[in-house]
Amino acid sequence: MNTKLYNKVIDYDFKKLFEKKYYTYFTKGNFNINIIGVRAKGASITNRFDDVIILDYKNEKGEWHRDVYKATTDPGLYYMKSLASKKGCAIMVPGQYRGLWKLGYHKGEYLALVQNKPVKVYRDGNKNDVYNLNPKTIEEGIYGINLHHAGTDSISVDKWSAGCQVIARLRDFHQLMKTCMKQNCNTFTYTLLREEDL
Protein backbone atom coordinates (compact mmCIF):
# COMPACT_ATOMS: atom_id res chain seq x y z
CA MET A 1 0.00 0.00 0.00
CA ASN A 2 1.15 3.54 -0.78
CA THR A 3 1.26 4.64 2.88
CA LYS A 4 1.43 8.36 2.11
CA LEU A 5 -1.63 8.22 -0.15
CA TYR A 6 -3.50 5.89 2.23
CA ASN A 7 -2.99 8.36 5.08
CA LYS A 8 -4.38 11.14 2.88
CA VAL A 9 -7.55 9.32 1.91
CA ILE A 10 -8.49 7.37 5.02
CA ASP A 11 -10.28 10.31 6.67
CA TYR A 12 -10.52 12.68 3.70
CA ASP A 13 -13.78 14.62 3.14
CA PHE A 14 -14.65 13.48 -0.37
CA LYS A 15 -18.16 14.86 -0.10
CA LYS A 16 -16.79 18.38 0.24
CA LEU A 17 -14.41 17.89 -2.70
CA PHE A 18 -17.19 16.47 -4.88
CA GLU A 19 -19.38 19.48 -4.13
CA LYS A 20 -16.52 21.77 -5.15
CA LYS A 21 -16.11 19.89 -8.43
CA TYR A 22 -19.89 19.68 -9.02
CA TYR A 23 -19.76 15.88 -8.85
CA THR A 24 -22.51 13.73 -7.37
CA TYR A 25 -21.75 12.18 -3.99
CA PHE A 26 -24.30 9.54 -3.02
CA THR A 27 -25.70 9.87 0.51
CA LYS A 28 -29.24 8.46 0.32
CA GLY A 29 -29.85 4.88 1.37
CA ASN A 30 -27.61 2.04 2.49
CA PHE A 31 -25.04 0.65 0.04
CA ASN A 32 -25.50 3.56 -2.37
CA ILE A 33 -21.81 3.25 -3.16
CA ASN A 34 -19.36 5.97 -4.12
CA ILE A 35 -16.48 4.29 -5.98
CA ILE A 36 -13.47 6.60 -6.03
CA GLY A 37 -10.04 6.10 -7.57
CA VAL A 38 -7.10 8.29 -6.57
CA ARG A 39 -4.11 8.31 -8.90
CA ALA A 40 -0.76 8.89 -7.18
CA LYS A 41 1.43 11.83 -8.19
CA GLY A 42 4.10 11.38 -10.85
CA ALA A 43 4.34 10.99 -14.62
CA SER A 44 6.95 8.22 -14.67
CA ILE A 45 5.71 4.65 -14.83
CA THR A 46 6.34 2.92 -11.52
CA ASN A 47 4.61 -0.28 -12.71
CA ARG A 48 3.43 -0.63 -9.11
CA PHE A 49 0.03 -0.72 -7.46
CA ASP A 50 0.59 2.70 -5.90
CA ASP A 51 -2.91 4.13 -6.38
CA VAL A 52 -6.02 3.48 -4.30
CA ILE A 53 -9.64 2.63 -5.01
CA ILE A 54 -12.11 3.60 -2.32
CA LEU A 55 -15.67 2.53 -1.54
CA ASP A 56 -17.60 5.11 0.50
CA TYR A 57 -21.08 4.02 1.60
CA LYS A 58 -23.55 3.55 4.42
CA ASN A 59 -23.64 -0.02 5.68
CA GLU A 60 -26.70 -2.06 6.69
CA LYS A 61 -26.89 -0.09 9.96
CA GLY A 62 -26.90 3.23 8.11
CA GLU A 63 -23.39 4.01 9.37
CA TRP A 64 -20.78 5.51 7.05
CA HIS A 65 -18.04 3.09 6.07
CA ARG A 66 -14.90 3.44 3.95
CA ASP A 67 -12.89 0.65 2.32
CA VAL A 68 -9.50 1.54 0.82
CA TYR A 69 -7.85 -0.89 -1.60
CA LYS A 70 -4.35 -1.05 -3.07
CA ALA A 71 -4.82 -0.63 -6.82
CA THR A 72 -3.66 0.86 -10.11
CA THR A 73 -5.57 3.40 -12.16
CA ASP A 74 -2.82 3.38 -14.81
CA PRO A 75 -1.82 0.82 -17.43
CA GLY A 76 1.20 -1.37 -16.77
CA LEU A 77 4.59 -1.07 -18.41
CA TYR A 78 3.93 -4.05 -20.70
CA TYR A 79 1.03 -2.38 -22.52
CA MET A 80 2.72 1.02 -22.53
CA LYS A 81 5.53 -0.53 -24.59
CA SER A 82 3.57 -3.23 -26.44
CA LEU A 83 0.50 -1.31 -27.54
CA ALA A 84 -2.85 -3.12 -27.57
CA SER A 85 -4.19 -0.43 -29.94
CA LYS A 86 -2.45 1.38 -32.79
CA LYS A 87 -3.92 4.59 -31.36
CA GLY A 88 -1.81 4.17 -28.23
CA CYS A 89 -2.28 2.82 -24.74
CA ALA A 90 -5.46 3.94 -22.97
CA ILE A 91 -5.07 5.98 -19.76
CA MET A 92 -8.35 6.99 -18.13
CA VAL A 93 -8.95 10.73 -17.90
CA PRO A 94 -9.83 11.87 -14.36
CA GLY A 95 -13.48 12.83 -13.88
CA GLN A 96 -16.82 11.44 -12.79
CA TYR A 97 -18.47 8.82 -14.98
CA ARG A 98 -22.09 8.22 -14.03
CA GLY A 99 -23.24 4.63 -14.47
CA LEU A 100 -19.87 3.67 -15.94
CA TRP A 101 -19.90 0.06 -14.79
CA LYS A 102 -22.35 -2.79 -14.36
CA LEU A 103 -21.99 -6.33 -13.05
CA GLY A 104 -20.58 -8.58 -15.75
CA TYR A 105 -17.73 -10.92 -16.60
CA HIS A 106 -14.22 -9.60 -17.17
CA LYS A 107 -13.02 -11.25 -20.40
CA GLY A 108 -15.83 -13.77 -19.83
CA GLU A 109 -13.87 -15.27 -16.93
CA TYR A 110 -15.17 -13.95 -13.58
CA LEU A 111 -17.67 -11.50 -12.14
CA ALA A 112 -16.36 -7.94 -12.08
CA LEU A 113 -17.51 -4.39 -12.85
CA VAL A 114 -17.51 -4.03 -16.62
CA GLN A 115 -17.82 -0.96 -18.81
CA ASN A 116 -21.40 0.07 -19.43
CA LYS A 117 -21.05 3.65 -20.72
CA PRO A 118 -18.39 5.65 -22.61
CA VAL A 119 -15.25 6.79 -20.83
CA LYS A 120 -12.60 9.34 -21.80
CA VAL A 121 -9.02 8.13 -22.26
CA TYR A 122 -5.71 9.64 -23.21
CA ARG A 123 -3.84 7.76 -25.93
CA ASP A 124 -0.13 7.31 -25.31
CA GLY A 125 1.68 5.78 -28.28
CA ASN A 126 5.34 6.71 -27.86
CA LYS A 127 6.29 3.50 -26.01
CA ASN A 128 8.43 5.08 -23.29
CA ASP A 129 8.25 4.94 -19.50
CA VAL A 130 6.38 8.22 -19.00
CA TYR A 131 2.59 8.63 -19.07
CA ASN A 132 1.82 11.14 -21.81
CA LEU A 133 -1.41 12.86 -20.72
CA ASN A 134 -1.83 15.03 -23.80
CA PRO A 135 -5.35 16.57 -23.96
CA LYS A 136 -5.14 16.48 -27.79
CA THR A 137 -5.15 12.66 -27.70
CA ILE A 138 -8.35 12.33 -25.62
CA GLU A 139 -11.11 10.21 -27.10
CA GLU A 140 -14.33 8.82 -25.66
CA GLY A 141 -15.90 5.43 -26.18
CA ILE A 142 -16.35 1.84 -25.04
CA TYR A 143 -12.92 0.26 -24.65
CA GLY A 144 -13.45 -2.48 -22.08
CA ILE A 145 -12.23 -0.30 -19.22
CA ASN A 146 -13.29 -2.56 -16.35
CA LEU A 147 -12.70 -2.81 -12.61
CA HIS A 148 -11.12 -6.21 -11.99
CA HIS A 149 -8.39 -7.92 -9.97
CA ALA A 150 -4.75 -8.81 -10.51
CA GLY A 151 -3.21 -11.93 -8.91
CA THR A 152 -3.37 -13.26 -5.39
CA ASP A 153 -1.20 -10.42 -4.07
CA SER A 154 0.40 -8.68 -7.04
CA ILE A 155 3.31 -6.26 -6.79
CA SER A 156 3.93 -5.32 -10.45
CA VAL A 157 1.17 -4.17 -12.82
CA ASP A 158 2.76 -5.47 -16.07
CA LYS A 159 -0.01 -7.21 -18.08
CA TRP A 160 -2.73 -6.74 -15.45
CA SER A 161 -3.86 -3.43 -16.95
CA ALA A 162 -4.06 -2.01 -20.47
CA GLY A 163 -6.18 0.84 -19.10
CA CYS A 164 -8.47 -0.93 -16.61
CA GLN A 165 -8.74 -0.05 -12.93
CA VAL A 166 -7.23 -3.02 -11.10
CA ILE A 167 -7.24 -4.18 -7.47
CA ALA A 168 -3.87 -5.68 -6.48
CA ARG A 169 -5.07 -8.37 -4.07
CA LEU A 170 -7.60 -11.05 -4.93
CA ARG A 171 -9.09 -11.12 -1.41
CA ASP A 172 -9.62 -7.34 -1.53
CA PHE A 173 -11.40 -7.66 -4.84
CA HIS A 174 -13.70 -10.34 -3.46
CA GLN A 175 -14.55 -8.04 -0.55
CA LEU A 176 -15.21 -5.15 -2.96
CA MET A 177 -17.52 -7.27 -5.10
CA LYS A 178 -19.38 -8.58 -2.06
CA THR A 179 -20.09 -4.96 -1.07
CA CYS A 180 -21.05 -3.89 -4.60
CA MET A 181 -23.55 -6.73 -4.89
CA LYS A 182 -25.47 -5.23 -1.94
CA GLN A 183 -26.23 -2.08 -3.91
CA ASN A 184 -29.83 -1.84 -5.13
CA CYS A 185 -28.94 -0.11 -8.42
CA ASN A 186 -27.29 -2.34 -11.04
CA THR A 187 -24.95 0.34 -12.38
CA PHE A 188 -21.99 1.94 -10.64
CA THR A 189 -20.63 5.47 -10.90
CA TYR A 190 -16.87 5.89 -10.83
CA THR A 191 -14.95 9.04 -9.96
CA LEU A 192 -11.24 9.17 -10.77
CA LEU A 193 -9.23 11.84 -8.95
CA ARG A 194 -5.59 12.82 -8.92
CA GLU A 195 -3.65 12.92 -5.66
CA GLU A 196 -3.09 16.62 -6.41
CA ASP A 197 -6.86 17.17 -6.11
CA LEU A 198 -6.85 16.29 -2.42
CSV table of C-alpha atoms in Angstrom, one decimal:
chain,number,residue,atom,x,y,z
A,1,MET,CA,0.0,0.0,0.0
A,2,ASN,CA,1.1,3.5,-0.8
A,3,THR,CA,1.3,4.6,2.9
A,4,LYS,CA,1.4,8.4,2.1
A,5,LEU,CA,-1.6,8.2,-0.1
A,6,TYR,CA,-3.5,5.9,2.2
A,7,ASN,CA,-3.0,8.4,5.1
A,8,LYS,CA,-4.4,11.1,2.9
A,9,VAL,CA,-7.6,9.3,1.9
A,10,ILE,CA,-8.5,7.4,5.0
A,11,ASP,CA,-10.3,10.3,6.7
A,12,TYR,CA,-10.5,12.7,3.7
A,13,ASP,CA,-13.8,14.6,3.1
A,14,PHE,CA,-14.6,13.5,-0.4
A,15,LYS,CA,-18.2,14.9,-0.1
A,16,LYS,CA,-16.8,18.4,0.2
A,17,LEU,CA,-14.4,17.9,-2.7
A,18,PHE,CA,-17.2,16.5,-4.9
A,19,GLU,CA,-19.4,19.5,-4.1
A,20,LYS,CA,-16.5,21.8,-5.1
A,21,LYS,CA,-16.1,19.9,-8.4
A,22,TYR,CA,-19.9,19.7,-9.0
A,23,TYR,CA,-19.8,15.9,-8.8
A,24,THR,CA,-22.5,13.7,-7.4
A,25,TYR,CA,-21.8,12.2,-4.0
A,26,PHE,CA,-24.3,9.5,-3.0
A,27,THR,CA,-25.7,9.9,0.5
A,28,LYS,CA,-29.2,8.5,0.3
A,29,GLY,CA,-29.9,4.9,1.4
A,30,ASN,CA,-27.6,2.0,2.5
A,31,PHE,CA,-25.0,0.6,0.0
A,32,ASN,CA,-25.5,3.6,-2.4
A,33,ILE,CA,-21.8,3.2,-3.2
A,34,ASN,CA,-19.4,6.0,-4.1
A,35,ILE,CA,-16.5,4.3,-6.0
A,36,ILE,CA,-13.5,6.6,-6.0
A,37,GLY,CA,-10.0,6.1,-7.6
A,38,VAL,CA,-7.1,8.3,-6.6
A,39,ARG,CA,-4.1,8.3,-8.9
A,40,ALA,CA,-0.8,8.9,-7.2
A,41,LYS,CA,1.4,11.8,-8.2
A,42,GLY,CA,4.1,11.4,-10.9
A,43,ALA,CA,4.3,11.0,-14.6
A,44,SER,CA,6.9,8.2,-14.7
A,45,ILE,CA,5.7,4.7,-14.8
A,46,THR,CA,6.3,2.9,-11.5
A,47,ASN,CA,4.6,-0.3,-12.7
A,48,ARG,CA,3.4,-0.6,-9.1
A,49,PHE,CA,0.0,-0.7,-7.5
A,50,ASP,CA,0.6,2.7,-5.9
A,51,ASP,CA,-2.9,4.1,-6.4
A,52,VAL,CA,-6.0,3.5,-4.3
A,53,ILE,CA,-9.6,2.6,-5.0
A,54,ILE,CA,-12.1,3.6,-2.3
A,55,LEU,CA,-15.7,2.5,-1.5
A,56,ASP,CA,-17.6,5.1,0.5
A,57,TYR,CA,-21.1,4.0,1.6
A,58,LYS,CA,-23.6,3.6,4.4
A,59,ASN,CA,-23.6,0.0,5.7
A,60,GLU,CA,-26.7,-2.1,6.7
A,61,LYS,CA,-26.9,-0.1,10.0
A,62,GLY,CA,-26.9,3.2,8.1
A,63,GLU,CA,-23.4,4.0,9.4
A,64,TRP,CA,-20.8,5.5,7.1
A,65,HIS,CA,-18.0,3.1,6.1
A,66,ARG,CA,-14.9,3.4,3.9
A,67,ASP,CA,-12.9,0.7,2.3
A,68,VAL,CA,-9.5,1.5,0.8
A,69,TYR,CA,-7.9,-0.9,-1.6
A,70,LYS,CA,-4.4,-1.0,-3.1
A,71,ALA,CA,-4.8,-0.6,-6.8
A,72,THR,CA,-3.7,0.9,-10.1
A,73,THR,CA,-5.6,3.4,-12.2
A,74,ASP,CA,-2.8,3.4,-14.8
A,75,PRO,CA,-1.8,0.8,-17.4
A,76,GLY,CA,1.2,-1.4,-16.8
A,77,LEU,CA,4.6,-1.1,-18.4
A,78,TYR,CA,3.9,-4.0,-20.7
A,79,TYR,CA,1.0,-2.4,-22.5
A,80,MET,CA,2.7,1.0,-22.5
A,81,LYS,CA,5.5,-0.5,-24.6
A,82,SER,CA,3.6,-3.2,-26.4
A,83,LEU,CA,0.5,-1.3,-27.5
A,84,ALA,CA,-2.8,-3.1,-27.6
A,85,SER,CA,-4.2,-0.4,-29.9
A,86,LYS,CA,-2.5,1.4,-32.8
A,87,LYS,CA,-3.9,4.6,-31.4
A,88,GLY,CA,-1.8,4.2,-28.2
A,89,CYS,CA,-2.3,2.8,-24.7
A,90,ALA,CA,-5.5,3.9,-23.0
A,91,ILE,CA,-5.1,6.0,-19.8
A,92,MET,CA,-8.3,7.0,-18.1
A,93,VAL,CA,-9.0,10.7,-17.9
A,94,PRO,CA,-9.8,11.9,-14.4
A,95,GLY,CA,-13.5,12.8,-13.9
A,96,GLN,CA,-16.8,11.4,-12.8
A,97,TYR,CA,-18.5,8.8,-15.0
A,98,ARG,CA,-22.1,8.2,-14.0
A,99,GLY,CA,-23.2,4.6,-14.5
A,100,LEU,CA,-19.9,3.7,-15.9
A,101,TRP,CA,-19.9,0.1,-14.8
A,102,LYS,CA,-22.3,-2.8,-14.4
A,103,LEU,CA,-22.0,-6.3,-13.1
A,104,GLY,CA,-20.6,-8.6,-15.8
A,105,TYR,CA,-17.7,-10.9,-16.6
A,106,HIS,CA,-14.2,-9.6,-17.2
A,107,LYS,CA,-13.0,-11.3,-20.4
A,108,GLY,CA,-15.8,-13.8,-19.8
A,109,GLU,CA,-13.9,-15.3,-16.9
A,110,TYR,CA,-15.2,-13.9,-13.6
A,111,LEU,CA,-17.7,-11.5,-12.1
A,112,ALA,CA,-16.4,-7.9,-12.1
A,113,LEU,CA,-17.5,-4.4,-12.9
A,114,VAL,CA,-17.5,-4.0,-16.6
A,115,GLN,CA,-17.8,-1.0,-18.8
A,116,ASN,CA,-21.4,0.1,-19.4
A,117,LYS,CA,-21.1,3.7,-20.7
A,118,PRO,CA,-18.4,5.6,-22.6
A,119,VAL,CA,-15.2,6.8,-20.8
A,120,LYS,CA,-12.6,9.3,-21.8
A,121,VAL,CA,-9.0,8.1,-22.3
A,122,TYR,CA,-5.7,9.6,-23.2
A,123,ARG,CA,-3.8,7.8,-25.9
A,124,ASP,CA,-0.1,7.3,-25.3
A,125,GLY,CA,1.7,5.8,-28.3
A,126,ASN,CA,5.3,6.7,-27.9
A,127,LYS,CA,6.3,3.5,-26.0
A,128,ASN,CA,8.4,5.1,-23.3
A,129,ASP,CA,8.3,4.9,-19.5
A,130,VAL,CA,6.4,8.2,-19.0
A,131,TYR,CA,2.6,8.6,-19.1
A,132,ASN,CA,1.8,11.1,-21.8
A,133,LEU,CA,-1.4,12.9,-20.7
A,134,ASN,CA,-1.8,15.0,-23.8
A,135,PRO,CA,-5.3,16.6,-24.0
A,136,LYS,CA,-5.1,16.5,-27.8
A,137,THR,CA,-5.1,12.7,-27.7
A,138,ILE,CA,-8.3,12.3,-25.6
A,139,GLU,CA,-11.1,10.2,-27.1
A,140,GLU,CA,-14.3,8.8,-25.7
A,141,GLY,CA,-15.9,5.4,-26.2
A,142,ILE,CA,-16.4,1.8,-25.0
A,143,TYR,CA,-12.9,0.3,-24.7
A,144,GLY,CA,-13.5,-2.5,-22.1
A,145,ILE,CA,-12.2,-0.3,-19.2
A,146,ASN,CA,-13.3,-2.6,-16.3
A,147,LEU,CA,-12.7,-2.8,-12.6
A,148,HIS,CA,-11.1,-6.2,-12.0
A,149,HIS,CA,-8.4,-7.9,-10.0
A,150,ALA,CA,-4.7,-8.8,-10.5
A,151,GLY,CA,-3.2,-11.9,-8.9
A,152,THR,CA,-3.4,-13.3,-5.4
A,153,ASP,CA,-1.2,-10.4,-4.1
A,154,SER,CA,0.4,-8.7,-7.0
A,155,ILE,CA,3.3,-6.3,-6.8
A,156,SER,CA,3.9,-5.3,-10.5
A,157,VAL,CA,1.2,-4.2,-12.8
A,158,ASP,CA,2.8,-5.5,-16.1
A,159,LYS,CA,0.0,-7.2,-18.1
A,160,TRP,CA,-2.7,-6.7,-15.5
A,161,SER,CA,-3.9,-3.4,-16.9
A,162,ALA,CA,-4.1,-2.0,-20.5
A,163,GLY,CA,-6.2,0.8,-19.1
A,164,CYS,CA,-8.5,-0.9,-16.6
A,165,GLN,CA,-8.7,0.0,-12.9
A,166,VAL,CA,-7.2,-3.0,-11.1
A,167,ILE,CA,-7.2,-4.2,-7.5
A,168,ALA,CA,-3.9,-5.7,-6.5
A,169,ARG,CA,-5.1,-8.4,-4.1
A,170,LEU,CA,-7.6,-11.1,-4.9
A,171,ARG,CA,-9.1,-11.1,-1.4
A,172,ASP,CA,-9.6,-7.3,-1.5
A,173,PHE,CA,-11.4,-7.7,-4.8
A,174,HIS,CA,-13.7,-10.3,-3.5
A,175,GLN,CA,-14.6,-8.0,-0.6
A,176,LEU,CA,-15.2,-5.1,-3.0
A,177,MET,CA,-17.5,-7.3,-5.1
A,178,LYS,CA,-19.4,-8.6,-2.1
A,179,THR,CA,-20.1,-5.0,-1.1
A,180,CYS,CA,-21.0,-3.9,-4.6
A,181,MET,CA,-23.6,-6.7,-4.9
A,182,LYS,CA,-25.5,-5.2,-1.9
A,183,GLN,CA,-26.2,-2.1,-3.9
A,184,ASN,CA,-29.8,-1.8,-5.1
A,185,CYS,CA,-28.9,-0.1,-8.4
A,186,ASN,CA,-27.3,-2.3,-11.0
A,187,THR,CA,-24.9,0.3,-12.4
A,188,PHE,CA,-22.0,1.9,-10.6
A,189,THR,CA,-20.6,5.5,-10.9
A,190,TYR,CA,-16.9,5.9,-10.8
A,191,THR,CA,-14.9,9.0,-10.0
A,192,LEU,CA,-11.2,9.2,-10.8
A,193,LEU,CA,-9.2,11.8,-9.0
A,194,ARG,CA,-5.6,12.8,-8.9
A,195,GLU,CA,-3.6,12.9,-5.7
A,196,GLU,CA,-3.1,16.6,-6.4
A,197,ASP,CA,-6.9,17.2,-6.1
A,198,LEU,CA,-6.8,16.3,-2.4
